[in-house]
XYZ file of C-alpha atoms in Angstrom:
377
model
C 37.635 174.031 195.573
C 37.417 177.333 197.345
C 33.774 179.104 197.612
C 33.596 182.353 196.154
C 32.590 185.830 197.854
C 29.261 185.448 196.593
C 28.427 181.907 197.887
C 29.745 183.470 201.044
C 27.018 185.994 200.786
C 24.434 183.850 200.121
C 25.164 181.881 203.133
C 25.375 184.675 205.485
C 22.014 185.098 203.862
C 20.481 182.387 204.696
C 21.675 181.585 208.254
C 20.077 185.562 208.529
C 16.456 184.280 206.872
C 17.198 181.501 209.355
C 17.082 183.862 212.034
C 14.287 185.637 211.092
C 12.275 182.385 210.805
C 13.017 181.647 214.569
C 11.459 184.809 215.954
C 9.110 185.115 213.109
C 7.650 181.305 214.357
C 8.325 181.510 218.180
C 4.936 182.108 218.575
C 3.593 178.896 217.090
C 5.412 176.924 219.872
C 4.819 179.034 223.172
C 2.112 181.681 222.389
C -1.244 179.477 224.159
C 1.398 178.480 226.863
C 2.693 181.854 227.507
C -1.137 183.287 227.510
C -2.557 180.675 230.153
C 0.576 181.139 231.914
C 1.885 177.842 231.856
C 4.857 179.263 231.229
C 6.590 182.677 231.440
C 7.723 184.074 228.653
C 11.101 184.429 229.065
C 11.116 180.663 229.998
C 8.994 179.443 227.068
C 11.449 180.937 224.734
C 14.463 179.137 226.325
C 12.962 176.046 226.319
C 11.713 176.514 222.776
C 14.883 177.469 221.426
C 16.941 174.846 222.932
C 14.083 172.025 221.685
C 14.243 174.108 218.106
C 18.380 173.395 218.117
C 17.865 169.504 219.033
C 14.765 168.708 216.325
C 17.124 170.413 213.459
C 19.858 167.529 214.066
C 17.133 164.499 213.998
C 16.166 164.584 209.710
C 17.190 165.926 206.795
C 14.380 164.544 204.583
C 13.051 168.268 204.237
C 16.175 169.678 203.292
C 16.628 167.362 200.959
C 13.060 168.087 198.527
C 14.376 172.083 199.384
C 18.267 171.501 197.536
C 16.922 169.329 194.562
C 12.824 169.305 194.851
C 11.353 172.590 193.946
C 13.742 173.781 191.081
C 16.600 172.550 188.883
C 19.993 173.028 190.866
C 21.775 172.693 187.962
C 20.305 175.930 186.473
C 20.252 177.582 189.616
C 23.345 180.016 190.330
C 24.371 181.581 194.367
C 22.726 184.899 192.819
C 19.570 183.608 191.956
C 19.294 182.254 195.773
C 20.194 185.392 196.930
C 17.607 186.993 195.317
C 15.144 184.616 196.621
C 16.363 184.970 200.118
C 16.033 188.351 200.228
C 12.476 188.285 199.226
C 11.848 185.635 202.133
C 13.610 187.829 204.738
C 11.676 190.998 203.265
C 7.811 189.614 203.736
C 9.088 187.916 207.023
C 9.965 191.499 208.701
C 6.839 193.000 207.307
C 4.449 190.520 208.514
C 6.415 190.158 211.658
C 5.646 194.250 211.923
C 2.101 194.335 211.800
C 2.112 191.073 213.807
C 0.329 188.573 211.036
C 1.472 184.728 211.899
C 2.294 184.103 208.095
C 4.213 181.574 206.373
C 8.487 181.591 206.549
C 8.463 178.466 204.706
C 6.113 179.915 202.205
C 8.101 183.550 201.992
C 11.261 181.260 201.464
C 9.199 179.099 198.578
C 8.098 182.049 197.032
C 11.049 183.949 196.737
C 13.240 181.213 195.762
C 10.502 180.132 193.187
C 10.047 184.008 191.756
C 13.628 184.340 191.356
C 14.597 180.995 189.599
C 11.246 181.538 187.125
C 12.290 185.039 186.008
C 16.371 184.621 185.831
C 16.712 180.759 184.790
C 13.224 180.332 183.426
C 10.045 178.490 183.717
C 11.437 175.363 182.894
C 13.921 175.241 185.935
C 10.588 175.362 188.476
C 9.571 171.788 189.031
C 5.471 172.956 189.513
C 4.264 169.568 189.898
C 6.381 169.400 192.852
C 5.441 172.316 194.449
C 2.168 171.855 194.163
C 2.724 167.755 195.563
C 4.959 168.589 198.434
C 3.992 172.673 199.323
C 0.075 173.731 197.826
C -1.785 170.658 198.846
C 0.029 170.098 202.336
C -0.616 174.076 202.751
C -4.293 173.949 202.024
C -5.026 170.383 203.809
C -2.417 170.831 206.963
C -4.368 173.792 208.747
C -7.588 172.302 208.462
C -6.154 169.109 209.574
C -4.524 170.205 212.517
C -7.916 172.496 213.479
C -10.221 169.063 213.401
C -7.837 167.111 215.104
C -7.544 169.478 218.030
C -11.601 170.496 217.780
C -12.456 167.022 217.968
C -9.379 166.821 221.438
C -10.572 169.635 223.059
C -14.603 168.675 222.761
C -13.894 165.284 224.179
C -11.524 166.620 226.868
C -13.831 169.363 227.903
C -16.818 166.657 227.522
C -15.000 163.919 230.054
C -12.317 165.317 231.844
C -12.770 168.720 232.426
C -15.186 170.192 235.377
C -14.193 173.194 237.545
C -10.967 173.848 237.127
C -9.499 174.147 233.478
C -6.415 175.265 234.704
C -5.198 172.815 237.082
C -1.484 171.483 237.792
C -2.295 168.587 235.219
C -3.234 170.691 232.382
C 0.333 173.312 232.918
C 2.124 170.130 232.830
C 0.215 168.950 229.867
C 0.767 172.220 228.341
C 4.657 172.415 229.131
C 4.729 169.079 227.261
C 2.890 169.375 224.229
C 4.465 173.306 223.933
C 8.150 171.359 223.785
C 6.802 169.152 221.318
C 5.814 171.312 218.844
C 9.212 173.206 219.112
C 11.008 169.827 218.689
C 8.608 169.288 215.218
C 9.343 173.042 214.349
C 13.081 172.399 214.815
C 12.690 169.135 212.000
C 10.967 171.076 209.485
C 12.038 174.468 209.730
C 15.540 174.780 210.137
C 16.260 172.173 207.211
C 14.610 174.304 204.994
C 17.555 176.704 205.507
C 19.810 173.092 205.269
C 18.222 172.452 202.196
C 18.874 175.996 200.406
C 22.551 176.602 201.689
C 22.762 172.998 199.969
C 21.189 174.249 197.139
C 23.680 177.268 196.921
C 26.614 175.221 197.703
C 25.616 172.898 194.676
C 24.814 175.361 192.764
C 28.391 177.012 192.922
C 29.970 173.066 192.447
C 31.368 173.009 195.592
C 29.124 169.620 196.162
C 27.660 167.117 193.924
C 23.620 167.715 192.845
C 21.591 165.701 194.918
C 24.019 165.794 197.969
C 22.694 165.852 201.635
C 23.733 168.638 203.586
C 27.706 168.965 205.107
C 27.487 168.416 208.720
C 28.039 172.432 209.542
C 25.119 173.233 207.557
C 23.289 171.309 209.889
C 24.904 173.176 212.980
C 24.814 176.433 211.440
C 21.621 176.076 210.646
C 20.125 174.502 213.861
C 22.262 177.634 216.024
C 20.702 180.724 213.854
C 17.185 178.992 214.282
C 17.153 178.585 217.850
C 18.911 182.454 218.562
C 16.221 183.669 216.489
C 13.936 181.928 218.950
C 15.011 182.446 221.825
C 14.995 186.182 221.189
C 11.047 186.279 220.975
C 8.927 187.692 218.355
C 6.703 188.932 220.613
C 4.503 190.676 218.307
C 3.159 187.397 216.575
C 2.939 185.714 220.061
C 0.995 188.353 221.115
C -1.627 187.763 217.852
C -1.498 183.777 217.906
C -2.056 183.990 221.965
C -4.505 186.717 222.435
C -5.979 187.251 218.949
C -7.665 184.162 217.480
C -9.753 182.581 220.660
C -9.688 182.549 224.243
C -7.272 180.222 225.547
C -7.340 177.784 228.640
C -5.051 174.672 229.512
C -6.853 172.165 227.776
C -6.888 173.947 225.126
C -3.565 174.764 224.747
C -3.132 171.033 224.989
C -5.088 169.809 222.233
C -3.832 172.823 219.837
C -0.314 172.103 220.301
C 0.063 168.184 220.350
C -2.356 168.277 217.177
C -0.038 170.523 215.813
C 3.166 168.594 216.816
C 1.814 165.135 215.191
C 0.926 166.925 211.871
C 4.615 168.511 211.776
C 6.565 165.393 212.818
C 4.450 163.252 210.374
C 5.158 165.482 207.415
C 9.108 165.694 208.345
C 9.184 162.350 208.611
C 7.449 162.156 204.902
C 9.537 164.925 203.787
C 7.014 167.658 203.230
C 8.345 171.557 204.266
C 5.401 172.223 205.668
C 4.442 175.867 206.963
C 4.048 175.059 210.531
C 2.423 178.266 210.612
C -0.418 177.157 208.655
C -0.479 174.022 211.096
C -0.548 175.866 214.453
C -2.960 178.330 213.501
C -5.280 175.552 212.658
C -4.469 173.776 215.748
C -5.618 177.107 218.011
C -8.938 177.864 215.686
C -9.313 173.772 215.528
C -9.106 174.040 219.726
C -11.477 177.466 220.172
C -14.643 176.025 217.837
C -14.255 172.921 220.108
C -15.058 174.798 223.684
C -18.074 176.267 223.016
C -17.073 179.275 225.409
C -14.256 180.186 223.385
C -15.547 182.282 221.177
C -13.716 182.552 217.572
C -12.499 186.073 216.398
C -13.720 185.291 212.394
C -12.027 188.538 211.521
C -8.445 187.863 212.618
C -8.561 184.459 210.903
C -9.881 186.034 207.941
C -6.810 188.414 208.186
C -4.527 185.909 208.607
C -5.902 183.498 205.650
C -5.247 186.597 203.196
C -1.975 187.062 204.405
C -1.464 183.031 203.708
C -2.637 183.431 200.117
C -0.396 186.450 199.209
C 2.742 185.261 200.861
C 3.931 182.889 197.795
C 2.977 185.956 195.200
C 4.470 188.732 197.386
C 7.615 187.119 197.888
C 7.909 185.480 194.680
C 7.620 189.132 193.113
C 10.284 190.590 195.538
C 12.605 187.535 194.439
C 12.073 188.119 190.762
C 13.119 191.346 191.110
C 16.089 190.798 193.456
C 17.273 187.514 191.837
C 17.060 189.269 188.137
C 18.884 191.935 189.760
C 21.808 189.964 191.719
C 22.189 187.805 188.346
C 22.975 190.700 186.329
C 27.027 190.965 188.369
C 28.676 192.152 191.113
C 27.453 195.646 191.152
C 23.822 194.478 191.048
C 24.465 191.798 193.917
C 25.484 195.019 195.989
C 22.595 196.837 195.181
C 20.418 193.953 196.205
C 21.923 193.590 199.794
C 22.032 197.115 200.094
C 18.556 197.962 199.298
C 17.637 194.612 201.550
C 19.301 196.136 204.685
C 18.074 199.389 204.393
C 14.291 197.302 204.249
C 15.074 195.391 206.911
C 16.904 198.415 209.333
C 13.411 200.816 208.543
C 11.321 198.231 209.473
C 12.955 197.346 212.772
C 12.927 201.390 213.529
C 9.613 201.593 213.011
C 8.967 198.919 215.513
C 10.157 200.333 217.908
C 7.839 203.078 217.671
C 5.213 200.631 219.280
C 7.599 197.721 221.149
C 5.861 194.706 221.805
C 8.397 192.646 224.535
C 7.539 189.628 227.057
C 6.971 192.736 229.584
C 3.906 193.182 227.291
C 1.911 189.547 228.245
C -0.116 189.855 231.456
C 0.463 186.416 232.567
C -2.330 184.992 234.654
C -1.114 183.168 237.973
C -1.304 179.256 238.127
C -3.749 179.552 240.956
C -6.182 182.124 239.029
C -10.135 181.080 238.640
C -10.739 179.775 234.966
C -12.312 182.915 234.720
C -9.112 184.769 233.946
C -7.911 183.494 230.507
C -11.277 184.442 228.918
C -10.343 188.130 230.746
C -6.725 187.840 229.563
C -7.812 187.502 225.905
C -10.730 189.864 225.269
């Protein structure tokens, strides 16, 4: 059976939200390497991005409670997806604009969620689901992740630590744990786009409900993740690195391989967890541990809001799109139409006020421990 234009679309669609998702998460990765200079920035992406491409090929669990978990697939159709993509992709390039580390996975949820509710109905959303395998990991993951890597950091600072936070030990440490995290992001994240090109392909009987995903998903999938990563997102690297605490190397360590643990654990279970949510924990989790570091309250605050309207926004912007697309052809147009001319005015605007790797001073390996606490402030 041949696809049709529109599960074509929808495709295109997603490998495009899959994109987005890699520069939009970058930053949870590589930002507290990039800002203690453990790495440069240029290199942290590479590395990132090639780690991102290997973790998408090692489960599928995720993908699978994305195609058949969250809503009915057999009262889904390619235009209701749609929809819900292009609500994902929408909040991603907004919160990516004003540089708020917010939730892919949860823009992605929401949308898809909005859309189904409004254009198949109520009864097509499994809730109990979504609140099993995306509210409670979302509300317990962060605050995991933060006491895990308080509790790190305090003992690490308490034993090991004495003059030198920096040191050759710590980088290396740092360079580790960093790769780590981008192998967990590449497990969770890019099924997530598995799991709803699945979905689609279901959806428009081209496989059988309940079906894993076809080995080029998984490619296609794993390759728009990692371009998307490689190519930055500087603007939420900058906020995640420089925003929430000041960051040194053992730091950095504790944040990210708390982080990494939480991720891997919940692919392995099969939870699409917002490693957003987890990182951001991880580098609060990290700063309330070194009593130095001081907290900036605010910016956490900022972020948490953006966290709780992510699901809402997105699912309102997939109602509307997914209603739209389901109504024919003609409205499917107008959907992708009004979504490029979102996404194209955002991206102009941006470049109003560019944010690039030029934009990170990058401390030297052989600076005092003085300088990360000048490189944040």
């Amino acid at each position: 059976m041949q696809p049709s234009l529109l599960v074509v679309v929808v495709v295109v669609t997603a490998l495009v939200f899959d994109f987005t998702n890699g520069f939009h998460d970058t930053a949870n990765s590589m930002a507290t390497s990039i800002a203690t200079g453990a790495l440069r920035p240029r290199v942290a992406v590479a590395i990132s991005a090639v780690l991102n491409l290997v973790g998408a090929f090692l489960s599928v669990e995720v993908a699978k409670t994305i195609s058949s978990g969250l809503v009915d697939d057999t009262k889904v159709g390619p235009a209701i997806v749609f929809g819900g993509l292009i609500g994902a992709i929408v909040w991603n390039l907004l919160t990516w604009f004003i540089g708020l580390p917010s939730s892919s996975s949860h823009a992605l949820f929401g949308g898809l969620i909005g859309a189904t509710w409004v254009s198949a109905g109520a009864d097509s959303v499994h809730f109990g689901k979504i609140v099993d395998k995306v509210l409670v990991p979302a509300a317990a993951s962060p605050v995991i992740a933060g006491l895990v890597a308080m509790t790190v950091t305090y003992l690490v600072y308490r034993f090991l630590v004495r003059r030198k936070p920096n040191s050759k030990g710590f980088r290396i440490g740092q360079i580790v744990s960093a790769s780590l995290v981008s192998l967990a992001h590449g497990t969770n994240d890019a099924q997530k786009t598995m799991g709803v090109i699945t979905l689609t392909l279901v959806s428009g009987g081209l496989l059988p409900s309940g079906a894993a995903p076809p080995v080029w998903v998984i490619i296609s999938a794993a390759c728009a993740l990692a371009l998307g990563t490689y190519l930055g997102g500087w603007r939420i690297t900058h906020t995640l690195g420089k925003g929430l605490t000041d960051i040194e190397g053992p730091q950095g360590c504790a944040a990210q391989t708390s982080s990494a643990l939480v991720i891997l654990v919940s692919s392995r279970l099969g939870f699409p967890l917002s490693t957003t949510h987890v990182c951001s924990g991880g580098i609060i989790g990290s700063g309330v541990g070194r009593r130095e570091a001081p907290v900036r309250w605010r910016m956490a605050g900022r972020m948490v809001i953006a966290w709780l309207f992510t699901l809402p926004a997105a699912a309102i912007v997939g109602a509307i799109a997914g209603k739209t697309a389901s109504l024919g052809t003609a409205g499917t147009i107008a959907v992708g139409v009004v979504g490029i001319a979102v996404g194209l005015g955002i991206y102009l605007l941006s470049r109003r006020r560019p944010i690039t790797a030029h934009s990170f001073h990058v401390p030297e390996p052989s600076a005092p421990d003085t300088e990360p606490r000048q490189l944040a402030a």
